[in-house]
PDB file of C-alpha atoms in Angstrom:
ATOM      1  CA  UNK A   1       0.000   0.000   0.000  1.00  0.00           C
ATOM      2  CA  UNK A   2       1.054   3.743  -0.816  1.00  0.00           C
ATOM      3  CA  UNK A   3       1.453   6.052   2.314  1.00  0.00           C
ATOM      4  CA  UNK A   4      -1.788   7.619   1.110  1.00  0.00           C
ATOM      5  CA  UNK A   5      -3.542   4.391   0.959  1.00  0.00           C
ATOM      6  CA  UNK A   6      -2.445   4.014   4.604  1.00  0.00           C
ATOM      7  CA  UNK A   7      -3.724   7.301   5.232  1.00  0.00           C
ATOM      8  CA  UNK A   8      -7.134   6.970   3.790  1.00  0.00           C
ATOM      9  CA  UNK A   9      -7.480   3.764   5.333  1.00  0.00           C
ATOM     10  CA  UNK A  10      -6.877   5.344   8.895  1.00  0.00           C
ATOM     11  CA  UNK A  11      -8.735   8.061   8.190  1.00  0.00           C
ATOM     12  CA  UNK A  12     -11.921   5.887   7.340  1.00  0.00           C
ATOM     13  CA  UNK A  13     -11.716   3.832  10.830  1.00  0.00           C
ATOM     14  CA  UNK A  14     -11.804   7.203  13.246  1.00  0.00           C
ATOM     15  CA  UNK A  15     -10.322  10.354  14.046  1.00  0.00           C
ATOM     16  CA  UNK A  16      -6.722  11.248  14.534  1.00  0.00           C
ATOM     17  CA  UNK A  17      -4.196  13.126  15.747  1.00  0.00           C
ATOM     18  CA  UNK A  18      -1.325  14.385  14.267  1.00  0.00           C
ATOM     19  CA  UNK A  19       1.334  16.403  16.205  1.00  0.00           C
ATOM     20  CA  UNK A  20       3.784  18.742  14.457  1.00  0.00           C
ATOM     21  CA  UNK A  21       6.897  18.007  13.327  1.00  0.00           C
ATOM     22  CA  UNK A  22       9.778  19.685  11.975  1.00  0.00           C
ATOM     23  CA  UNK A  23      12.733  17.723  11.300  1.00  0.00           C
ATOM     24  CA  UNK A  24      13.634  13.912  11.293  1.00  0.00           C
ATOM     25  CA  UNK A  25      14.277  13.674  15.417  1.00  0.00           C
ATOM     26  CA  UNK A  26      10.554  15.376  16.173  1.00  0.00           C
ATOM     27  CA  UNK A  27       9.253  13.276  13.736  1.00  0.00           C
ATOM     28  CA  UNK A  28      10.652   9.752  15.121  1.00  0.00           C
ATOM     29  CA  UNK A  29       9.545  11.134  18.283  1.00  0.00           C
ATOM     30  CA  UNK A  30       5.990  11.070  17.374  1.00  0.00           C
ATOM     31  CA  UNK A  31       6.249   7.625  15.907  1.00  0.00           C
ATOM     32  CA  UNK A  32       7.830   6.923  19.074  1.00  0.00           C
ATOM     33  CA  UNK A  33       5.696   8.427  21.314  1.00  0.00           C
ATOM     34  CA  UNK A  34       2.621   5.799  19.578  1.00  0.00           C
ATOM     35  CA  UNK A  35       0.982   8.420  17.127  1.00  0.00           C
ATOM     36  CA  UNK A  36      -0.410   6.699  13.673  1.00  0.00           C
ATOM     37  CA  UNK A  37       0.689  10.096  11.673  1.00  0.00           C
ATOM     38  CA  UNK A  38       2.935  13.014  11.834  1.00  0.00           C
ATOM     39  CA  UNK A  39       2.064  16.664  10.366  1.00  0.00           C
ATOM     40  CA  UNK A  40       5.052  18.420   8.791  1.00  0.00           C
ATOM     41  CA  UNK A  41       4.416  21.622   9.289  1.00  0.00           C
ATOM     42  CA  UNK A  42       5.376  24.703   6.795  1.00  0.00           C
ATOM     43  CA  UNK A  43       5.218  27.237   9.946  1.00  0.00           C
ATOM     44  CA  UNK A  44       7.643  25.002  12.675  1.00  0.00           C
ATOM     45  CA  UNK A  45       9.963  24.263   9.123  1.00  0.00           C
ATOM     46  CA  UNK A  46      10.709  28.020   8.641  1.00  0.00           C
ATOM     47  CA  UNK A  47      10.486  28.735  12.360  1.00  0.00           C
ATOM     48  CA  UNK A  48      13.801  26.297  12.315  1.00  0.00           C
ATOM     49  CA  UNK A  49      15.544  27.742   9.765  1.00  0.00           C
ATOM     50  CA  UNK A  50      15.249  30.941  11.958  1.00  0.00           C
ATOM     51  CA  UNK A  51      12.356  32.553   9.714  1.00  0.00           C
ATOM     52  CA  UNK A  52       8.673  33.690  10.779  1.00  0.00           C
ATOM     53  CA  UNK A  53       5.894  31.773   8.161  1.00  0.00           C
ATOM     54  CA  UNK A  54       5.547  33.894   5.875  1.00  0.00           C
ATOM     55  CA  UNK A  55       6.256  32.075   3.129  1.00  0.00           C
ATOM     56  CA  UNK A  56       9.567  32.528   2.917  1.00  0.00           C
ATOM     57  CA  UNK A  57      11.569  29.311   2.142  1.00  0.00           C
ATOM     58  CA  UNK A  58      11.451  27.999  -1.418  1.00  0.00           C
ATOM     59  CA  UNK A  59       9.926  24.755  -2.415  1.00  0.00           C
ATOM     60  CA  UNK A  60      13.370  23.742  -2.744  1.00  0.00           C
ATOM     61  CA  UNK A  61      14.080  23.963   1.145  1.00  0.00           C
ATOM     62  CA  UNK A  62      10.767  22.382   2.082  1.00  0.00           C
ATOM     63  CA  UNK A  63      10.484  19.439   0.133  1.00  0.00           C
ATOM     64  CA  UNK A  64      14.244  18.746   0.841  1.00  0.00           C
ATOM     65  CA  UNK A  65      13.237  18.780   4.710  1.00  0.00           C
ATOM     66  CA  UNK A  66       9.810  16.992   3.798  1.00  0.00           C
ATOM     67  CA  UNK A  67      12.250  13.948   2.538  1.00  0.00           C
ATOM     68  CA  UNK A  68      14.433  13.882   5.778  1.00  0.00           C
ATOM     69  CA  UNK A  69      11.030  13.671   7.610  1.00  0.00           C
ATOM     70  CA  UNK A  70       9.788  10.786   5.707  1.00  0.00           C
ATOM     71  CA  UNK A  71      13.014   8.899   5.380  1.00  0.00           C
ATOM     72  CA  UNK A  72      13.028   8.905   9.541  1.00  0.00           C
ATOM     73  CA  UNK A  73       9.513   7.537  10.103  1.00  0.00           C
ATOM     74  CA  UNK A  74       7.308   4.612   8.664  1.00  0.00           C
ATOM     75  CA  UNK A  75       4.145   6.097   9.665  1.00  0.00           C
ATOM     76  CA  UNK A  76       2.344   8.648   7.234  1.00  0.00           C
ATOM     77  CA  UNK A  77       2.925  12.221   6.966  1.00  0.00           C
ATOM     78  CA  UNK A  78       0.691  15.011   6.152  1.00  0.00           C
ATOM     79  CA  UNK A  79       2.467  18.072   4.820  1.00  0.00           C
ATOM     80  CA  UNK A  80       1.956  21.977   4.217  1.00  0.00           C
ATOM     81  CA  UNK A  81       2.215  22.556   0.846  1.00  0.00           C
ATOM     82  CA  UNK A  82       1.196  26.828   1.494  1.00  0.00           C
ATOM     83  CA  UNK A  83      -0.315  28.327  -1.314  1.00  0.00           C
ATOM     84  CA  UNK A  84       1.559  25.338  -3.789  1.00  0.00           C
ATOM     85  CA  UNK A  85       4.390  28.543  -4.777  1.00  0.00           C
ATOM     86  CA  UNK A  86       3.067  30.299  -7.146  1.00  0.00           C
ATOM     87  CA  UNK A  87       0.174  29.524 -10.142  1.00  0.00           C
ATOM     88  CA  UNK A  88      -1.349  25.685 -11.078  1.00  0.00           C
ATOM     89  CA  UNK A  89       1.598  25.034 -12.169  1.00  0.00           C
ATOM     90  CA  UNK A  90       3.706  25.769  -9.688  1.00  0.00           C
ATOM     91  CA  UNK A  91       1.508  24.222  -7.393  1.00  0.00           C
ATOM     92  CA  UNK A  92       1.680  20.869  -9.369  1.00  0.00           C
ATOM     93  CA  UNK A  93       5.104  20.582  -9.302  1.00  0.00           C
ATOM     94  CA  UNK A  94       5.695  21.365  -5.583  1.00  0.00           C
ATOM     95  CA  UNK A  95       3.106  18.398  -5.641  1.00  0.00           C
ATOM     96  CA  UNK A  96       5.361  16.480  -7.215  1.00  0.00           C
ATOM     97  CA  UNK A  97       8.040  17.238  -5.658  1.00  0.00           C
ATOM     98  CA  UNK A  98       6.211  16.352  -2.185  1.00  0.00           C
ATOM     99  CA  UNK A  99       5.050  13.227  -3.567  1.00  0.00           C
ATOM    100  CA  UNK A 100       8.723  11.883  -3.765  1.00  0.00           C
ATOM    101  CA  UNK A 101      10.091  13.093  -1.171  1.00  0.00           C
ATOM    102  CA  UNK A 102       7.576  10.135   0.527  1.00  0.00           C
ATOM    103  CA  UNK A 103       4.618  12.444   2.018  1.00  0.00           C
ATOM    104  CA  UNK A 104       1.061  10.783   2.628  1.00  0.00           C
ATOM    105  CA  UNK A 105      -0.966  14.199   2.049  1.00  0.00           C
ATOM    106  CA  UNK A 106      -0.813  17.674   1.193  1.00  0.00           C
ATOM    107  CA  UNK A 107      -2.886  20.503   2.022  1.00  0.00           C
ATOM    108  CA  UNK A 108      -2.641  23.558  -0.316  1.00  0.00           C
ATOM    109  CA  UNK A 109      -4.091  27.348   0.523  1.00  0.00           C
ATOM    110  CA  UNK A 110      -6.099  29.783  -0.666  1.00  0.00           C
ATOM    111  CA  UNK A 111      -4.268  32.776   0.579  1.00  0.00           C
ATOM    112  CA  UNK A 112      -2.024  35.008  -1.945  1.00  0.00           C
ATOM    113  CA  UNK A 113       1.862  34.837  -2.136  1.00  0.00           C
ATOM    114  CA  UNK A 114       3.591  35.067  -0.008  1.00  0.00           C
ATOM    115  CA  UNK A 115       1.057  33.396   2.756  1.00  0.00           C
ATOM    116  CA  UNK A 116       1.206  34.099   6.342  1.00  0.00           C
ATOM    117  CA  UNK A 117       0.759  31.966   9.281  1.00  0.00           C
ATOM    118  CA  UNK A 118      -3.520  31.040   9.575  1.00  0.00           C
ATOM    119  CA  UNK A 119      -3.656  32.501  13.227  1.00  0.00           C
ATOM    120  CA  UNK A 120      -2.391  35.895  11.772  1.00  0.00           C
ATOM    121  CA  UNK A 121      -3.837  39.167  11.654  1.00  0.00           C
ATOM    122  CA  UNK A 122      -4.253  40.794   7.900  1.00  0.00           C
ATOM    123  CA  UNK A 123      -4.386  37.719   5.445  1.00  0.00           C
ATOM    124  CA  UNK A 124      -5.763  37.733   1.658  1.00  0.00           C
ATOM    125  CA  UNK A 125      -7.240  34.996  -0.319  1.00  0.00           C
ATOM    126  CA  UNK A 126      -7.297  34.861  -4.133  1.00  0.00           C
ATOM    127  CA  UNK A 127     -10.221  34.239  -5.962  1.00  0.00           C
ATOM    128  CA  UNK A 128     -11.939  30.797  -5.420  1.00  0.00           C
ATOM    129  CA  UNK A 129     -11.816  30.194  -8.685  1.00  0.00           C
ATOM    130  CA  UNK A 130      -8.354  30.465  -9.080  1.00  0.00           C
ATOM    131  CA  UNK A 131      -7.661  28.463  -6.026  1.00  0.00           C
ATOM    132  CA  UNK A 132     -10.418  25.426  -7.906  1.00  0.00           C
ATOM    133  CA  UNK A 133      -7.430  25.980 -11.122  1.00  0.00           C
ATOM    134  CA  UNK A 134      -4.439  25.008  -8.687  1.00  0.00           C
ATOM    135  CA  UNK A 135      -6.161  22.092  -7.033  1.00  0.00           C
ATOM    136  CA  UNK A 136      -7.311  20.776 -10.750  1.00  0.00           C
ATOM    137  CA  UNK A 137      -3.857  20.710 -11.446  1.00  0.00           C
ATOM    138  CA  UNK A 138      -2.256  18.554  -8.580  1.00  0.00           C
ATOM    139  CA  UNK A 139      -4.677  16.320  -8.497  1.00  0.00           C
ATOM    140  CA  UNK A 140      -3.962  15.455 -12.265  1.00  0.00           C
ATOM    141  CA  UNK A 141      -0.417  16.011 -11.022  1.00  0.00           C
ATOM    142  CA  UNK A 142      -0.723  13.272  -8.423  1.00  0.00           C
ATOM    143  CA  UNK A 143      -3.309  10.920  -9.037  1.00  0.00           C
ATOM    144  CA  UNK A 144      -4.812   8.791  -6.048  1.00  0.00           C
ATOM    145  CA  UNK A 145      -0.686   8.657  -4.963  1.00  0.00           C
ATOM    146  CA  UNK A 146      -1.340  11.758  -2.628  1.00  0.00           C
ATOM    147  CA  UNK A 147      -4.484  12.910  -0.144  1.00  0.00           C
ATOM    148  CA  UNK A 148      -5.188  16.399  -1.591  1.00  0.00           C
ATOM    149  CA  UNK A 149      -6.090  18.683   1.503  1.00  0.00           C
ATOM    150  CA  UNK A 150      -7.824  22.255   0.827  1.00  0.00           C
ATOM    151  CA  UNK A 151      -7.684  24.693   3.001  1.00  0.00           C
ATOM    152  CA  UNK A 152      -9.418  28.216   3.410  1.00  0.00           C
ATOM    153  CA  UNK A 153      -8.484  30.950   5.181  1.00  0.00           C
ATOM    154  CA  UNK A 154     -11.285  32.957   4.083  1.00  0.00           C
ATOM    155  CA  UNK A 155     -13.239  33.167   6.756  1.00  0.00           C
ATOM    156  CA  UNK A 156     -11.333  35.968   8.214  1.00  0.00           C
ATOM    157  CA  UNK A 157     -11.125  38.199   5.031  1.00  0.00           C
ATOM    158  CA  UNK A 158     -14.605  37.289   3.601  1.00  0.00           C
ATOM    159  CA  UNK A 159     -16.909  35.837   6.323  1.00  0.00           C
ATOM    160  CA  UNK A 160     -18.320  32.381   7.303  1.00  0.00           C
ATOM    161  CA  UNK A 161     -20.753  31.519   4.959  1.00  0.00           C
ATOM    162  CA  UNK A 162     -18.533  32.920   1.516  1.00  0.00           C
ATOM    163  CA  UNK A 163     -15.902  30.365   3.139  1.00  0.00           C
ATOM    164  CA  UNK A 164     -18.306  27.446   2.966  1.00  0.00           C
ATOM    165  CA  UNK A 165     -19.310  28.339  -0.502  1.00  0.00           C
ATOM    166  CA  UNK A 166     -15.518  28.137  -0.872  1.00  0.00           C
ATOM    167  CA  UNK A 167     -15.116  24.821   0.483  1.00  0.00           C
ATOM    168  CA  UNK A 168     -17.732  23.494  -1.177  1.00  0.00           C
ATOM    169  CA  UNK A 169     -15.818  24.544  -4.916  1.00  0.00           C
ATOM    170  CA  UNK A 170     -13.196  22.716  -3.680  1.00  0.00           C
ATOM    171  CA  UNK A 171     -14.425  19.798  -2.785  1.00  0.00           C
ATOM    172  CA  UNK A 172     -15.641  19.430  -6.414  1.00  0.00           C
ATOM    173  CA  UNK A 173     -12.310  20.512  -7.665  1.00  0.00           C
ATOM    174  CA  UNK A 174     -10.913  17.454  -6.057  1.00  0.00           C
ATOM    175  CA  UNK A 175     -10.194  17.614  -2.734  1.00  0.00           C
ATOM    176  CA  UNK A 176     -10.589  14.873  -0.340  1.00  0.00           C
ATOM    177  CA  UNK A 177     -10.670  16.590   3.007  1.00  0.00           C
ATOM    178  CA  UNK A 178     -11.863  20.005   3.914  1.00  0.00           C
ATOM    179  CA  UNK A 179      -9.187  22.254   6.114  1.00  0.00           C
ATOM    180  CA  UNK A 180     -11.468  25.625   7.320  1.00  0.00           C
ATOM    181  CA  UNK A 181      -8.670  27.036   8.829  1.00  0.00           C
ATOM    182  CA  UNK A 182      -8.811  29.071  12.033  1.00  0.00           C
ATOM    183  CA  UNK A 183     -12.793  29.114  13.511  1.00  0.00           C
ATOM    184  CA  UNK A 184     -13.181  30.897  16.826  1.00  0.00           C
ATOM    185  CA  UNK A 185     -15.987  29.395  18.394  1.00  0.00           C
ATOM    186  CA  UNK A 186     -17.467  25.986  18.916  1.00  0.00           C
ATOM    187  CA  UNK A 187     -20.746  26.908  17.275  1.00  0.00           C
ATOM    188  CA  UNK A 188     -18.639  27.707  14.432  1.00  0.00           C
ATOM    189  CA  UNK A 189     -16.766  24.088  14.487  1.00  0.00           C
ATOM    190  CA  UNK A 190     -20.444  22.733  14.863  1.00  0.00           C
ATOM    191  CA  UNK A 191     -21.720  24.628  12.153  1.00  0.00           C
ATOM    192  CA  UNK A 192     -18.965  23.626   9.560  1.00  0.00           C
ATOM    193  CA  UNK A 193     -19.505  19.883  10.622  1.00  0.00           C
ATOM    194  CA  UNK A 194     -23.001  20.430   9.417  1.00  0.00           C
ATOM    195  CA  UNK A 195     -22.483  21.974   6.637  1.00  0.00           C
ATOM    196  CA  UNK A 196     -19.641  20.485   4.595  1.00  0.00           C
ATOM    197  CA  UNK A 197     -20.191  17.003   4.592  1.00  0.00           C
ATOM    198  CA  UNK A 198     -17.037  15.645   4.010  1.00  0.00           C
ATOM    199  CA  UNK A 199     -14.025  14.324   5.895  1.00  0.00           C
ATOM    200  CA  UNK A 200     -12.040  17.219   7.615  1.00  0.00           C
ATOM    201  CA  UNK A 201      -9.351  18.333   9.307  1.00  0.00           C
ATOM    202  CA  UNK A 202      -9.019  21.168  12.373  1.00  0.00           C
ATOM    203  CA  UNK A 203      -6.256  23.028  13.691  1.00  0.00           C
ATOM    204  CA  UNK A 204      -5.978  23.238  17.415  1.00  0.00           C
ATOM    205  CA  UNK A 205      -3.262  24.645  19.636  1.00  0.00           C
ATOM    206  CA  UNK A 206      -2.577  25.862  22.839  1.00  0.00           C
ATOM    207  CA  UNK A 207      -2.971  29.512  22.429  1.00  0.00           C
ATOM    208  CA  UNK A 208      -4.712  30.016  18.435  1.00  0.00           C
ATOM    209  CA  UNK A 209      -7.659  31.667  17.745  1.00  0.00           C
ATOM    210  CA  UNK A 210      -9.465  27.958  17.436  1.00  0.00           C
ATOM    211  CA  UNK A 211     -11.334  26.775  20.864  1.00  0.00           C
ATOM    212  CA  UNK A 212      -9.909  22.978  22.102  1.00  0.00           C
ATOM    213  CA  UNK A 213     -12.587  20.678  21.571  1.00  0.00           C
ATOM    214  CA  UNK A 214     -13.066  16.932  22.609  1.00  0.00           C
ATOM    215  CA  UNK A 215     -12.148  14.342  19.918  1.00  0.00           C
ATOM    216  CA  UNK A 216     -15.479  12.635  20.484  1.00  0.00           C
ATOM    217  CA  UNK A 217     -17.326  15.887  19.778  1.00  0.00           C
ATOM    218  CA  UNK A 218     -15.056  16.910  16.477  1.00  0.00           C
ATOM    219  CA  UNK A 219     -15.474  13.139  15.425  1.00  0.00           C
ATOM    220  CA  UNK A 220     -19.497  13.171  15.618  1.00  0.00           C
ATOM    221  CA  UNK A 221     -18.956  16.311  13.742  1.00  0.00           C
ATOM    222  CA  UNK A 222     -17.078  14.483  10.618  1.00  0.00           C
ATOM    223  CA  UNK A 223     -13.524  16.240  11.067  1.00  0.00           C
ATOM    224  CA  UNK A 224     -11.133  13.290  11.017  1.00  0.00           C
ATOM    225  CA  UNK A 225      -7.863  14.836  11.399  1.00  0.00           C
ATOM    226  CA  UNK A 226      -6.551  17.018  13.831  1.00  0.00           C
ATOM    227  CA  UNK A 227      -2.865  18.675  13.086  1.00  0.00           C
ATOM    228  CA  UNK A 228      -1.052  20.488  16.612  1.00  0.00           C
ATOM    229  CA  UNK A 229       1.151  22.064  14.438  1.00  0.00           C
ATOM    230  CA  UNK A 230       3.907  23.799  16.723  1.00  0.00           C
ATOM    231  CA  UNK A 231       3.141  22.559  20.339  1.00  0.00           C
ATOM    232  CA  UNK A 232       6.053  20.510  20.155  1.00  0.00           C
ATOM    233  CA  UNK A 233       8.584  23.051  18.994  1.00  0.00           C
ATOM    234  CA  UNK A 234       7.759  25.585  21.218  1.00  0.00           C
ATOM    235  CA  UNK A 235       8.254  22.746  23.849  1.00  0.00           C
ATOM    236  CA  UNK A 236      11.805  22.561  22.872  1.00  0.00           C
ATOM    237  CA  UNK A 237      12.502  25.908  22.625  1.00  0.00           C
ATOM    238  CA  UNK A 238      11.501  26.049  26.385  1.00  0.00           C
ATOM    239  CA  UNK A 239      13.686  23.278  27.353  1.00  0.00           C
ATOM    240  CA  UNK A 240      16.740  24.657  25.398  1.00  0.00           C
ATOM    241  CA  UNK A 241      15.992  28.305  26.692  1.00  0.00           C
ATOM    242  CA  UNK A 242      15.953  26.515  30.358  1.00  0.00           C
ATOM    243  CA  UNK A 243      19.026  24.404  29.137  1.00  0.00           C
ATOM    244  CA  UNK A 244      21.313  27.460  27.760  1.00  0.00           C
ATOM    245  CA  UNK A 245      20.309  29.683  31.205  1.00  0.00           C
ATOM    246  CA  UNK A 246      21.689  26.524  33.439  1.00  0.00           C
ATOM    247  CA  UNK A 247      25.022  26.415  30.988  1.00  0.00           C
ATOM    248  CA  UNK A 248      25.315  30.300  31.368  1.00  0.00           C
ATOM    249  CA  UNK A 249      24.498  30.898  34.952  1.00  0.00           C
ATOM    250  CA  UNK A 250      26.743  27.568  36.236  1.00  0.00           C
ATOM    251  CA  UNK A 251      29.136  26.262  33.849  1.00  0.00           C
ATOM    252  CA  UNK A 252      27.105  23.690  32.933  1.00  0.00           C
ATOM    253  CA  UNK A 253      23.339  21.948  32.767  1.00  0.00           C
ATOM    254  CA  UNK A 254      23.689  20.140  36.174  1.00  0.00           C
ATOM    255  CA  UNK A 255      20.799  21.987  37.509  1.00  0.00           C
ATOM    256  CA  UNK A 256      18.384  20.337  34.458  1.00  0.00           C
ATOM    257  CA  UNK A 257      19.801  17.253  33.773  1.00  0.00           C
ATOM    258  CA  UNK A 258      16.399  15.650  34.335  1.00  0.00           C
ATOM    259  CA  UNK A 259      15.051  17.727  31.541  1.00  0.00           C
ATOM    260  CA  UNK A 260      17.073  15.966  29.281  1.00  0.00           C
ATOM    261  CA  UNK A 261      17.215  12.142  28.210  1.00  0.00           C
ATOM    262  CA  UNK A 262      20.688  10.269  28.947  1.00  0.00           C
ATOM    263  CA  UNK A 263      23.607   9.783  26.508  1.00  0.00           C
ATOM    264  CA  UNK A 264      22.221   6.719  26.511  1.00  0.00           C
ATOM    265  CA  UNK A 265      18.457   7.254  25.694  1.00  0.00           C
ATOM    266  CA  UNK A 266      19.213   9.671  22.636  1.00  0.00           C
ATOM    267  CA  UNK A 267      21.194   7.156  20.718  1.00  0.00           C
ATOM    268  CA  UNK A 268      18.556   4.490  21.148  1.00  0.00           C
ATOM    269  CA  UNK A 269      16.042   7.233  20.324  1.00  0.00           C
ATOM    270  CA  UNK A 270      18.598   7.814  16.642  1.00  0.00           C
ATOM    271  CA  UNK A 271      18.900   3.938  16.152  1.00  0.00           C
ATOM    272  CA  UNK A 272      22.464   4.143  16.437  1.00  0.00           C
ATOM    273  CA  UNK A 273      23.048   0.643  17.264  1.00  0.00           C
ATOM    274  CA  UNK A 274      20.591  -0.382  14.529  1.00  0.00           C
ATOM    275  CA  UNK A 275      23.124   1.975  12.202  1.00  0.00           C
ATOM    276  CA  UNK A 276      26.428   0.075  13.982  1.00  0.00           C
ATOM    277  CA  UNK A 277      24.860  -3.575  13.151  1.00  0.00           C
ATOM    278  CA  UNK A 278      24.159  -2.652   9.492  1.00  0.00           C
ATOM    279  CA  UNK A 279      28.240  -1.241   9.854  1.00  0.00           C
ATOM    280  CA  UNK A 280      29.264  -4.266  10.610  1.00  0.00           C
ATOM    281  CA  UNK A 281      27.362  -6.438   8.320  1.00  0.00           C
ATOM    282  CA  UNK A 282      29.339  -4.962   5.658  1.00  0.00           C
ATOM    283  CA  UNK A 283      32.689  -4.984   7.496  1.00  0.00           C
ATOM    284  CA  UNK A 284      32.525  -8.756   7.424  1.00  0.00           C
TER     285      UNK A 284
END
C-alpha cells in the first residue's frame, strides 16, 4: 500500500491526531511516542531555519526537509504545501516534488503569495476560482498517490458563509478533506460539521484563535484529522531556553539534567546501534 492508501485507510476507521513536526528527530519522536501520523508543518519548518511563516523558504528547502522527515519515520505524513508557490503550475510541481520526497498528504491554501501563518492578523485569499485551477492541477499532477487537503483561510477576510461556498468549490475541484482554517468558536466548528459534509481536518493549539474541543465531539462532527502544528517546537525551545540559562548561569546543565534524556536514551532514540549492526554487516 502507498502512504496515502495508509492514510485513507486510517482516516476511514476514526479520528486522529497528528502532532507537528519539523525535522527527522521530532518526527521519530511522534512515531515513538505511539501516534499513527505526523504533520510536517510549513510554519515550525521556517520557524527552524530561523524565519517567521511567511512564506519565505522555497519549495526547494521544504520538500528537501519533507524527505528527511519521511526517510526517519514509517508512519504517514501530512504536509503543508502553502499556497503550492506560485500559479497551477507551480503548485503541481511542488506536488510532485512532495510526492517523492515520501509524504502521505498535502494541504494547499487559498491565501495570496507570499502566505502568512492562519492565526495571523491581515491575510488575503485569491479568488476561489483560481484556487479550484491550482487544485485541478495537482490532483492530475498526483493521481490517487497523494491525499489532496484544501484549506481556506477565508473566513477571516470574507466571512463564514462565503468560506463554505468556498469549500464546497473545492471539494468538487478534487479535494478529499476540507481544512477551514482558524474558527473561533465551537458553534462555528459545529456549524462547519453540518455543513460540509465531508471528511475534515481542524487546527488546534494551545494559544490560536481555534477553541480545544473533545475528539469525540469533532469526530461526531465528521472532522477526522486534527494537526497540533507547533506545540512541540515551542516545547523545545523552552527546554533549550531553560538548558542554555543553566550552561550560562553555572558552567554547565547540572541543575536540568532531568530535563534531558541520557547519553544513553538519545542514541537508542537515533537507532544508532541499529546503524552500527548494518556497519558491521558490511565490514565482514
Amino acid at each position: 500500500m502507498t502512504q496515502a492508501s495508509v492514510l485513507r485507510d486510517l482516516l476511514s476507521q476514526s479520528i486522529h491526531i497528528a502532532p507537528g513536526c519539523f525535522d527527522g528527530l521530532s518526527a521519530r519522536l511522534i512515531e515513538q511516542a505511539g501516534f499513527d501520523l505526523a504533520y510536517a508543518s510549513g510554519g515550525a519548518i521556517s520557524r527552524g531555519a530561523g524565519m517567521p511563516d511567511l512564506g519565505l523558504l522555497s519549495v526547494s528547502e521544504v520538500s528537501d526537509r519533507m524527505a528527511q522527515i519521511c526517510d526517519a519515520v514509517q508512519i504517514p505524513v501530512v504536509a503543508d504545501m502553502d499556497t503550492g508557490y506560485g500559479n497551477a503550475l507551480n503548485a503541481r510541481r511542488a506536488a510532485r516534488r512532495f510526492m517523492q520526497a515520501g509524504v502521505a498528504a498535502v494541504h494547499l491554501e487559498d491565501q495570496t503569495f507570499p502566505k502568512k501563518c492562519g492565526h495571523y492578523d491581515d491575510k488575503a485569499v485569491v479568488p476561489a476560482s483560481e484556487f479550484c485551477q491550482k487544485l485541478r492541477a495537482v490532483r492530475d499532477a498526483v493521481g490517487e498517490d497523494l491525499v489532496l487537503i484544501a484549506r481556506s483561510d477565508a473566513l477571516a477576510v470574507q466571512g463564514f458563509q462565503a468560506t463554505i461556498d468556498r469549500c464546497h468549490a473545492y471539494a468538487e475541484a478534487g479535494a478529499e478533506m476540507i481544512f477551514f482554517e482558524a474558527p473561533q468558536t465551537v458553534v462555528q466548528i459545529e456549524e462547519i460539521g453540518r455543513l460540509l459534509p465531508y471528511p475534515k481536518l481542524i487546527n488546534m493549539f494551545a494559544g490560536g484563535k481555534t477553541p480545544m474541543v473533545p475528539l469525540e465531539d469533532l469526530r461526531n462532527w465528521g472532522y477526522r484529522l486534527v494537526i497540533v502544528p507547533s506545540d512541540l517546537q515551542r516545547a523545545a525551545i523552552g527546554a533549550m531556553q531553560s538548558t542554555l540559562a543553566a550552561i550560562r548561569r553555572d558552567g554547565d546543565s547540572s541543575a536540568v539534567a532531568d530535563l534531558m534524556p541520557t547519553f544513553k536514551d538519545r542514541e537508542a532514540i537515533i537507532g544508532t546501534e541499529k546503524w552500527n549492526d548494518l556497519m558491521r554487516r558490511f565490514e565482514e
